[in-house]
Amino acid sequence: MTSQAENKLAKFTAKFIEIYNRVIPTKKVDGFDIHLNDIDNLYPDRLEAIEENSVTALSCSNKLGNFIFGKGFEKNFDTLINTRKGKTITLNRCLLDVSNSLKTHKGVYIHINYDIEGKPNYFDVLEYKKCRTVKEDSLGNEGVIVYKDWSKTERFNFINARKDNKLRWFYPYNPRNVAAQRIKDNPKLELEAQIKGYRGQVLYFSLDGNNKIYAKGWLNAQGMNDADSEYRMSLYHNNNVRLGFIDKTILVTNGLNQDDEANLKKDFKEWLGTENAGGVYFMNTPYVMENIDSILKIETVTSSYDPKKFKEVNADLQENIRKCYLQIPKIIVNDNDGGIFGTSGEAIKEAKKFYNEQTEFIRYEVEDLFSKIFGVDFKIIPIIQEEAANDVGAELRLKSQAELKGSVGGVSALIELQKSVSEGFTERESAIEIIKEIYGISADLAEKMIGEPKITEDVNVQS
């Protein structure tokens, strides 16, 4: 990472993280009374930067997004909707874009436009960090949504850059006001031109019911600190590996002539490597010395870097981060922990079932969101729907087996099966499998129940 990138990240991580009660002040920007998102107006940028640079937070966020999206919508797979730059996408892609915003910010801004009949024909998820809400007017009317890259400084004076970062605004979501807003935008144009030139509406949806202006995101103040600490620890290890002092071996010689010194340097290089670890080196010097260490001495300078440093602290940080994302189980975030082909297979299944239940309310909210926009019912297929269906099927099967075993008909059927084996119409092994499958009885018990029937021999009578 370059120093410039590190400085940019520091602006989003080291500043204001300690503020536990986020401030939402109002500031006049380009004629609009805008609600700032934190005192520096960079809360969403900071949240994204911290999450993206924390392995645990990013993994939790991605898994949460997967569970929100599930397997997509039950219907409407082929329905296409227009989006920016003239592209068309499926409603499942719309769902994915919504999930990607909710998994970090707990909120989403959706830009919507309408056809001549007033039905939605445009759906585009805006970058959450660029959206801000304007203060409502004196009559209590909801303020517009403004859109701009707030991380760029106002002192950036290049003309093109300032033009690209010009503030845009959209009407708040209210389909009943579309016709009046079209006329307001382009009063002198015909209807077709008004529709084409209409700026559209933005619907803000939040899962954070305690904050009506801006959601706080899944990482709370402590979670942001913990995620940032995890990144800093990773940076510590990286800097030590790249720039730190690693164990060094020093060869010290004294009094050797030039030829001996050159030979020793050459030979010393051949000592290196595991293939030369077992070799023996012989050296003779013409000098008579009382202390041979004064001629040749090898010293090792040990590094103070400990790769296991912070291991226990890091484990605590990871647990705290996972709690921020609806108590996501560790085995889901790190699904190779314990080996997925071992005894943890059932544990993973149960963990997914648990987290599927934890995120169920979000899918309900998103279904209602799409139903509100498009006026039809939507159903998201959960990730473990098939497994849940199998569980229900198994429960019904056990119930029917229990009823069969306790019925007169069930007992009569078993007697008839024994008789069929005795008369040679049914093989004993087949009868055992039938009992196991139909009655849900174990193999050992099925063998005992079928017994060893006496085979009836036919008697031929000759006249």
Coordinates of C-alpha atoms in Angstrom, one line a residue:
M1 CA 0.0 0.0 0.0
T2 CA 1.4 3.4 -1.0
S3 CA 1.8 6.2 1.6
Q4 CA -0.9 8.2 -0.2
A5 CA -3.4 5.3 0.1
E6 CA -2.5 4.8 3.8
N7 CA -3.0 8.5 4.4
K8 CA -6.4 8.4 2.7
L9 CA -7.4 5.4 4.8
A10 CA -6.2 7.0 8.0
K11 CA -8.6 9.9 7.3
F12 CA -11.5 7.4 7.4
T13 CA -10.3 5.2 10.2
A14 CA -8.4 7.2 12.8
K15 CA -10.7 10.2 12.9
F16 CA -13.8 10.4 15.0
I17 CA -14.2 6.6 15.5
E18 CA -14.2 7.3 19.3
I19 CA -17.5 9.3 18.9
Y20 CA -20.1 6.9 20.2
N21 CA -23.1 9.2 19.6
R22 CA -22.9 10.2 15.9
V23 CA -23.7 13.8 15.3
I24 CA -26.1 14.8 12.4
P25 CA -25.6 18.5 12.0
T26 CA -27.1 20.6 9.1
K27 CA -25.0 22.6 6.7
K28 CA -25.8 24.8 3.7
V29 CA -24.4 23.3 0.5
D30 CA -25.2 24.7 -2.9
G31 CA -28.4 26.2 -1.6
F32 CA -29.6 23.1 0.2
D33 CA -29.8 22.6 4.0
I34 CA -28.2 19.2 4.1
H35 CA -28.1 16.7 7.0
L36 CA -24.5 15.8 7.3
N37 CA -23.7 12.2 8.1
D38 CA -21.5 12.7 11.2
I39 CA -19.6 15.8 12.1
D40 CA -17.2 15.5 9.1
N41 CA -20.0 14.1 6.8
L42 CA -17.8 11.0 6.0
Y43 CA -19.4 8.4 8.2
P44 CA -20.4 6.0 5.3
D45 CA -16.9 6.4 3.7
R46 CA -15.3 5.6 7.0
L47 CA -17.6 2.6 7.6
E48 CA -16.8 1.2 4.1
A49 CA -13.1 1.7 4.4
I50 CA -12.9 0.0 7.8
E51 CA -15.0 -2.9 6.8
E52 CA -13.1 -3.5 3.5
N53 CA -9.8 -3.5 5.3
S54 CA -10.9 -5.9 8.1
V55 CA -10.8 -9.6 7.0
T56 CA -13.4 -10.6 9.5
A57 CA -15.8 -7.6 9.0
L58 CA -15.6 -8.0 5.2
S59 CA -16.3 -11.8 5.5
C60 CA -19.3 -11.2 7.8
S61 CA -20.7 -8.5 5.5
N62 CA -20.4 -10.7 2.4
K63 CA -22.1 -13.7 4.2
L64 CA -24.8 -11.4 5.4
G65 CA -25.4 -10.2 1.9
N66 CA -25.6 -13.8 0.7
F67 CA -28.3 -14.6 3.3
I68 CA -30.3 -11.5 2.4
F69 CA -30.2 -12.4 -1.3
G70 CA -30.8 -16.1 -0.7
K71 CA -31.4 -17.8 -4.0
G72 CA -33.1 -14.8 -5.6
F73 CA -36.7 -14.1 -6.2
E74 CA -39.1 -17.0 -6.6
K75 CA -40.7 -15.4 -9.7
N76 CA -39.8 -12.6 -12.1
F77 CA -36.5 -14.1 -13.1
D78 CA -37.0 -13.0 -16.7
T79 CA -38.4 -9.5 -16.0
L80 CA -36.0 -6.8 -17.2
I81 CA -35.8 -3.3 -15.8
N82 CA -33.9 -0.3 -17.2
T83 CA -30.9 1.2 -15.3
R84 CA -28.3 3.9 -15.8
K85 CA -26.3 4.2 -19.1
G86 CA -29.1 2.5 -21.1
K87 CA -28.5 -1.0 -19.6
T88 CA -31.2 -3.5 -18.7
I89 CA -30.9 -5.9 -15.7
T90 CA -33.1 -8.5 -14.1
L91 CA -35.0 -8.0 -10.9
N92 CA -32.7 -10.5 -9.3
R93 CA -29.8 -8.2 -10.2
C94 CA -31.8 -5.3 -8.6
L95 CA -32.2 -7.5 -5.5
L96 CA -28.4 -8.2 -5.4
D97 CA -27.7 -4.4 -5.6
V98 CA -30.0 -3.8 -2.7
S99 CA -28.4 -6.6 -0.7
N100 CA -24.9 -5.2 -1.3
S101 CA -25.9 -1.9 0.2
L102 CA -27.8 -3.3 3.1
K103 CA -25.0 -5.7 4.1
T104 CA -22.8 -2.8 5.1
H105 CA -24.9 0.3 5.7
K106 CA -28.3 -1.2 6.8
G107 CA -29.8 1.2 4.3
V108 CA -30.2 1.7 0.5
Y109 CA -31.0 4.6 -1.8
I110 CA -33.0 3.5 -4.9
H111 CA -33.4 5.9 -7.9
I112 CA -36.7 5.2 -9.6
N113 CA -38.3 6.5 -12.8
Y114 CA -41.7 5.8 -14.5
D115 CA -43.2 5.3 -17.9
I116 CA -46.1 7.2 -19.4
E117 CA -48.6 5.0 -17.5
G118 CA -46.9 5.8 -14.2
K119 CA -45.4 2.3 -13.7
P120 CA -41.7 1.9 -12.6
N121 CA -39.5 1.3 -15.6
Y122 CA -36.2 2.3 -14.1
F123 CA -34.4 1.0 -11.0
D124 CA -30.9 1.9 -10.0
V125 CA -29.2 1.6 -6.6
L126 CA -27.1 4.7 -5.9
E127 CA -23.8 4.6 -4.0
Y128 CA -24.9 4.9 -0.4
K129 CA -21.9 7.0 0.7
K130 CA -22.7 9.7 -1.9
C131 CA -26.4 10.3 -0.8
R132 CA -27.5 12.9 1.7
T133 CA -31.0 14.0 2.8
V134 CA -32.1 17.7 2.7
K135 CA -33.8 19.1 5.7
E136 CA -37.6 19.2 5.5
D137 CA -39.2 22.6 4.9
S138 CA -41.2 24.7 7.3
L139 CA -44.4 23.0 6.1
G140 CA -43.1 19.6 7.0
N141 CA -42.5 18.5 3.4
E142 CA -39.8 15.8 3.0
G143 CA -36.5 17.1 1.6
V144 CA -34.9 16.0 -1.6
I145 CA -32.0 13.6 -1.9
V146 CA -28.7 15.1 -3.0
Y147 CA -25.9 13.1 -4.6
K148 CA -22.2 13.9 -4.6
D149 CA -18.8 12.6 -3.7
W150 CA -18.3 14.2 -0.3
S151 CA -14.8 12.8 0.2
K152 CA -13.4 15.2 -2.4
T153 CA -12.2 18.5 -0.9
E154 CA -13.7 21.8 -1.9
R155 CA -10.2 23.1 -2.6
F156 CA -9.8 20.8 -5.6
N157 CA -9.7 23.3 -8.4
F158 CA -9.4 21.4 -11.6
I159 CA -12.3 22.5 -13.8
N160 CA -13.2 19.0 -15.1
A161 CA -13.0 17.4 -11.6
R162 CA -15.3 20.1 -10.2
K163 CA -17.7 19.5 -13.0
D164 CA -17.7 15.7 -12.5
N165 CA -18.4 16.2 -8.8
K166 CA -21.2 18.6 -9.3
L167 CA -24.1 18.1 -6.9
R168 CA -27.2 16.3 -8.3
W169 CA -30.6 16.1 -6.6
F170 CA -33.7 13.9 -6.9
Y171 CA -37.2 14.1 -5.6
P172 CA -38.1 12.0 -2.5
Y173 CA -40.2 8.9 -3.3
N174 CA -43.8 9.6 -3.9
P175 CA -45.4 8.1 -7.0
R176 CA -48.5 10.4 -6.7
N177 CA -46.3 13.5 -7.4
V178 CA -44.7 12.2 -10.6
A179 CA -46.9 14.1 -13.1
A180 CA -46.5 17.4 -11.2
Q181 CA -42.8 17.0 -10.8
R182 CA -42.3 16.3 -14.6
I183 CA -44.1 19.6 -15.4
K184 CA -42.0 21.4 -12.7
D185 CA -38.8 20.1 -14.2
N186 CA -39.7 20.9 -17.9
P187 CA -42.8 23.1 -18.0
K188 CA -42.4 24.1 -21.6
L189 CA -41.9 20.7 -23.1
E190 CA -44.3 18.1 -24.5
L191 CA -45.2 15.1 -22.3
E192 CA -42.7 12.8 -24.1
A193 CA -39.9 15.2 -23.5
Q194 CA -41.0 15.7 -19.9
I195 CA -40.8 12.0 -19.3
K196 CA -37.3 11.8 -20.9
G197 CA -36.0 14.8 -19.0
Y198 CA -37.5 13.9 -15.6
R199 CA -34.9 13.6 -12.9
G200 CA -36.8 10.8 -11.1
Q201 CA -37.4 9.9 -7.4
V202 CA -35.2 8.3 -4.8
L203 CA -36.6 5.9 -2.2
Y204 CA -34.5 5.6 1.0
F205 CA -35.0 2.3 2.8
S206 CA -33.4 1.6 6.2
L207 CA -33.3 -1.3 8.5
D208 CA -32.3 0.9 11.4
G209 CA -35.6 2.0 12.9
N210 CA -33.9 4.0 15.7
N211 CA -32.4 6.5 13.2
K212 CA -34.8 8.0 10.7
I213 CA -32.3 10.2 8.9
Y214 CA -29.4 7.8 8.3
A215 CA -28.8 4.2 9.3
K216 CA -25.7 3.5 11.4
G217 CA -24.5 0.4 9.7
W218 CA -23.9 -3.0 11.2
L219 CA -20.5 -2.0 12.8
N220 CA -21.3 0.0 15.9
A221 CA -18.6 2.3 17.4
Q222 CA -16.9 -0.6 19.2
G223 CA -17.2 -2.8 16.1
M224 CA -15.5 -0.1 14.0
N225 CA -12.7 0.2 16.5
D226 CA -12.2 -3.6 16.7
A227 CA -12.3 -3.9 12.9
D228 CA -9.8 -1.1 12.6
S229 CA -7.6 -2.8 15.2
E230 CA -7.6 -6.0 13.2
Y231 CA -6.4 -4.1 10.2
R232 CA -3.7 -2.4 12.2
M233 CA -2.4 -5.7 13.5
S234 CA -2.3 -7.0 10.0
L235 CA -0.4 -3.9 9.0
Y236 CA 2.1 -4.5 11.8
H237 CA 2.9 -8.0 10.6
N238 CA 3.1 -6.8 7.0
N239 CA 5.5 -4.0 7.9
N240 CA 7.7 -6.4 9.9
V241 CA 7.8 -8.9 7.1
R242 CA 8.6 -6.3 4.4
L243 CA 10.8 -3.8 6.4
G244 CA 11.5 -5.4 9.8
F245 CA 14.6 -6.9 11.1
I246 CA 14.7 -10.7 10.5
D247 CA 17.2 -13.1 12.0
K248 CA 20.7 -12.6 10.6
T249 CA 23.9 -14.6 10.7
I250 CA 27.2 -12.7 11.0
L251 CA 30.6 -14.3 10.0
V252 CA 33.5 -12.5 11.8
T253 CA 37.1 -13.0 10.7
N254 CA 40.3 -11.5 11.9
G255 CA 43.9 -11.6 10.6
L256 CA 43.2 -13.6 7.3
N257 CA 45.2 -12.7 4.3
Q258 CA 43.4 -11.6 1.1
D259 CA 43.4 -15.1 -0.5
D260 CA 42.1 -16.8 2.6
E261 CA 39.4 -14.2 3.0
A262 CA 38.2 -14.6 -0.6
N263 CA 38.2 -18.4 -0.3
L264 CA 36.2 -18.2 3.0
K265 CA 33.6 -16.0 1.4
K266 CA 33.2 -18.4 -1.5
D267 CA 33.0 -21.4 0.8
F268 CA 30.6 -19.7 3.2
K269 CA 28.0 -19.3 0.5
E270 CA 28.2 -23.0 -0.2
W271 CA 27.2 -23.7 3.5
L272 CA 23.8 -22.1 3.0
G273 CA 20.7 -24.2 2.3
T274 CA 19.3 -27.3 3.7
E275 CA 21.2 -29.5 1.3
N276 CA 24.4 -28.4 2.8
A277 CA 23.3 -28.6 6.5
G278 CA 25.2 -31.8 7.1
G279 CA 28.5 -30.9 5.6
V280 CA 31.8 -30.5 7.5
Y281 CA 34.1 -27.6 6.7
F282 CA 37.8 -27.7 7.4
M283 CA 40.0 -24.6 7.5
N284 CA 43.6 -24.2 8.4
T285 CA 45.4 -21.0 9.2
P286 CA 49.1 -20.4 9.4
Y287 CA 48.7 -18.2 12.4
V288 CA 49.2 -19.5 15.8
M289 CA 46.4 -18.1 18.0
E290 CA 45.6 -18.7 21.7
N291 CA 41.9 -18.1 21.0
I292 CA 40.6 -19.5 17.7
D293 CA 37.5 -17.4 18.0
S294 CA 39.6 -14.4 17.2
I295 CA 40.2 -15.8 13.7
L296 CA 36.7 -17.1 12.8
K297 CA 33.5 -16.6 14.7
I298 CA 29.8 -16.9 13.7
E299 CA 27.1 -14.9 15.5
T300 CA 23.3 -14.9 15.1
V301 CA 21.4 -11.7 15.7
T302 CA 17.8 -12.7 16.6
S303 CA 14.8 -10.6 15.5
S304 CA 12.4 -9.2 18.1
Y305 CA 9.4 -9.8 15.8
D306 CA 6.9 -12.3 17.1
P307 CA 4.4 -13.5 14.5
K308 CA 2.2 -14.9 17.3
K309 CA 1.8 -11.5 18.9
F310 CA -1.8 -10.3 19.3
K311 CA -3.1 -13.8 18.5
E312 CA -5.4 -13.9 21.6
V313 CA -6.4 -10.3 21.2
N314 CA -7.2 -10.8 17.5
A315 CA -9.5 -13.8 18.4
D316 CA -11.5 -11.5 20.8
L317 CA -11.7 -8.8 18.1
Q318 CA -13.1 -11.3 15.6
E319 CA -15.7 -12.4 18.0
N320 CA -16.8 -8.8 18.7
I321 CA -17.0 -8.1 15.0
R322 CA -19.2 -11.2 14.3
K323 CA -21.6 -10.1 17.0
C324 CA -22.2 -6.8 15.1
Y325 CA -23.5 -8.8 12.1
L326 CA -26.5 -10.4 13.9
Q327 CA -24.4 -12.9 15.9
I328 CA -23.1 -14.6 12.8
P329 CA -21.6 -18.0 13.8
K330 CA -17.8 -18.4 13.5
I331 CA -18.2 -21.6 11.4
I332 CA -20.1 -19.7 8.7
V333 CA -17.4 -17.0 8.4
N334 CA -14.6 -19.5 8.6
D335 CA -16.2 -22.6 7.2
N336 CA -12.9 -24.5 7.0
D337 CA -12.5 -24.3 10.8
G338 CA -12.5 -27.9 12.0
G339 CA -12.8 -29.3 8.5
I340 CA -16.1 -29.3 6.6
F341 CA -15.7 -33.0 5.7
G342 CA -15.4 -34.0 9.4
T343 CA -17.8 -33.8 12.2
S344 CA -18.4 -30.1 11.6
G345 CA -20.6 -30.8 8.6
E346 CA -23.7 -31.1 10.7
A347 CA -22.5 -28.0 12.7
I348 CA -22.3 -25.9 9.5
K349 CA -25.8 -27.0 8.6
E350 CA -27.2 -26.0 12.0
A351 CA -25.2 -22.7 11.9
K352 CA -26.7 -21.9 8.5
K353 CA -30.2 -22.7 9.8
F354 CA -29.6 -20.4 12.8
Y355 CA -28.4 -17.5 10.7
N356 CA -31.1 -18.0 8.1
E357 CA -33.6 -17.4 11.0
Q358 CA -31.6 -14.4 12.2
T359 CA -31.8 -12.7 8.8
E360 CA -35.4 -13.7 8.0
F361 CA -36.8 -10.4 9.0
I362 CA -34.5 -8.6 6.5
R363 CA -35.8 -10.7 3.6
Y364 CA -39.4 -9.9 4.7
E365 CA -38.5 -6.2 4.7
V366 CA -36.9 -6.4 1.3
E367 CA -39.9 -8.3 -0.2
D368 CA -42.2 -5.6 1.1
L369 CA -39.8 -3.0 -0.4
F370 CA -40.0 -4.5 -3.9
S371 CA -43.8 -5.0 -3.5
K372 CA -44.2 -1.4 -2.6
I373 CA -42.3 -0.2 -5.7
F374 CA -43.7 -2.6 -8.3
G375 CA -47.2 -3.4 -6.9
V376 CA -46.8 -7.2 -7.1
D377 CA -45.9 -9.8 -4.5
F378 CA -42.3 -10.9 -4.2
K379 CA -40.8 -13.9 -2.4
I380 CA -37.1 -14.4 -1.8
I381 CA -36.0 -18.1 -1.8
P382 CA -33.9 -18.7 1.4
I383 CA -30.5 -20.3 1.2
I384 CA -31.6 -23.4 3.1
Q385 CA -35.1 -23.7 1.8
E386 CA -34.4 -27.2 0.3
E387 CA -33.0 -28.4 3.6
A388 CA -36.0 -27.1 5.5
A389 CA -38.3 -28.8 3.1
N390 CA -36.4 -32.1 3.6
D391 CA -36.8 -31.7 7.4
V392 CA -40.5 -31.2 7.0
G393 CA -40.8 -34.3 4.7
A394 CA -38.8 -36.4 7.2
E395 CA -41.1 -35.3 10.0
L396 CA -44.2 -36.3 8.0
R397 CA -42.7 -39.6 7.1
L398 CA -41.9 -40.5 10.7
K399 CA -45.4 -39.6 11.7
S400 CA -47.0 -41.8 9.0
Q401 CA -44.6 -44.7 9.9
A402 CA -45.7 -44.5 13.6
E403 CA -49.3 -44.5 12.6
L404 CA -48.8 -47.6 10.3
K405 CA -46.9 -49.5 13.0
G406 CA -49.7 -49.0 15.5
S407 CA -52.6 -49.9 13.2
V408 CA -54.3 -53.3 12.6
G409 CA -53.7 -52.9 8.9
G410 CA -50.0 -52.5 9.5
V411 CA -49.8 -55.7 11.5
S412 CA -51.9 -57.6 8.9
A413 CA -49.6 -56.4 6.2
L414 CA -46.6 -57.8 8.1
I415 CA -48.2 -61.2 8.5
E416 CA -49.0 -61.3 4.8
L417 CA -45.4 -60.4 4.0
Q418 CA -44.2 -63.3 6.2
K419 CA -46.5 -65.6 4.3
S420 CA -45.3 -64.4 1.0
V421 CA -41.7 -65.2 2.0
S422 CA -42.7 -68.6 3.2
E423 CA -44.5 -69.4 -0.1
G424 CA -41.5 -68.3 -2.0
F425 CA -43.2 -65.3 -3.8
T426 CA -40.9 -62.8 -2.0
E427 CA -37.2 -63.1 -1.2
R428 CA -36.3 -62.7 2.5
E429 CA -33.9 -59.8 1.8
S430 CA -36.5 -57.9 -0.2
A431 CA -39.0 -58.3 2.6
I432 CA -36.5 -56.9 5.2
E433 CA -35.9 -53.8 3.0
I434 CA -39.7 -53.3 2.6
I435 CA -40.1 -53.4 6.4
K436 CA -37.2 -50.9 6.9
E437 CA -38.5 -48.5 4.3
I438 CA -42.3 -48.6 4.9
Y439 CA -42.4 -49.0 8.7
G440 CA -39.1 -47.2 9.6
I441 CA -37.8 -50.2 11.5
S442 CA -34.1 -51.0 11.9
A443 CA -32.5 -53.8 10.0
D444 CA -31.9 -56.0 13.0
L445 CA -35.5 -55.7 14.1
A446 CA -36.8 -56.3 10.6
E447 CA -34.8 -59.5 10.4
K448 CA -36.3 -60.7 13.7
M449 CA -39.8 -59.8 12.5
I450 CA -39.6 -61.6 9.2
G451 CA -37.9 -64.6 11.0
E452 CA -36.9 -67.7 9.2
P453 CA -40.1 -68.7 7.6
K454 CA -40.6 -72.4 6.8
I455 CA -40.6 -72.8 3.0
T456 CA -43.7 -74.8 1.9
E457 CA -42.9 -77.5 -0.6
D458 CA -45.3 -78.4 -3.4
V459 CA -46.5 -82.1 -3.4
N460 CA -47.0 -83.5 -6.8
V461 CA -49.9 -86.1 -6.9
Q462 CA -49.6 -88.7 -9.6
S463 CA -52.8 -90.3 -10.9

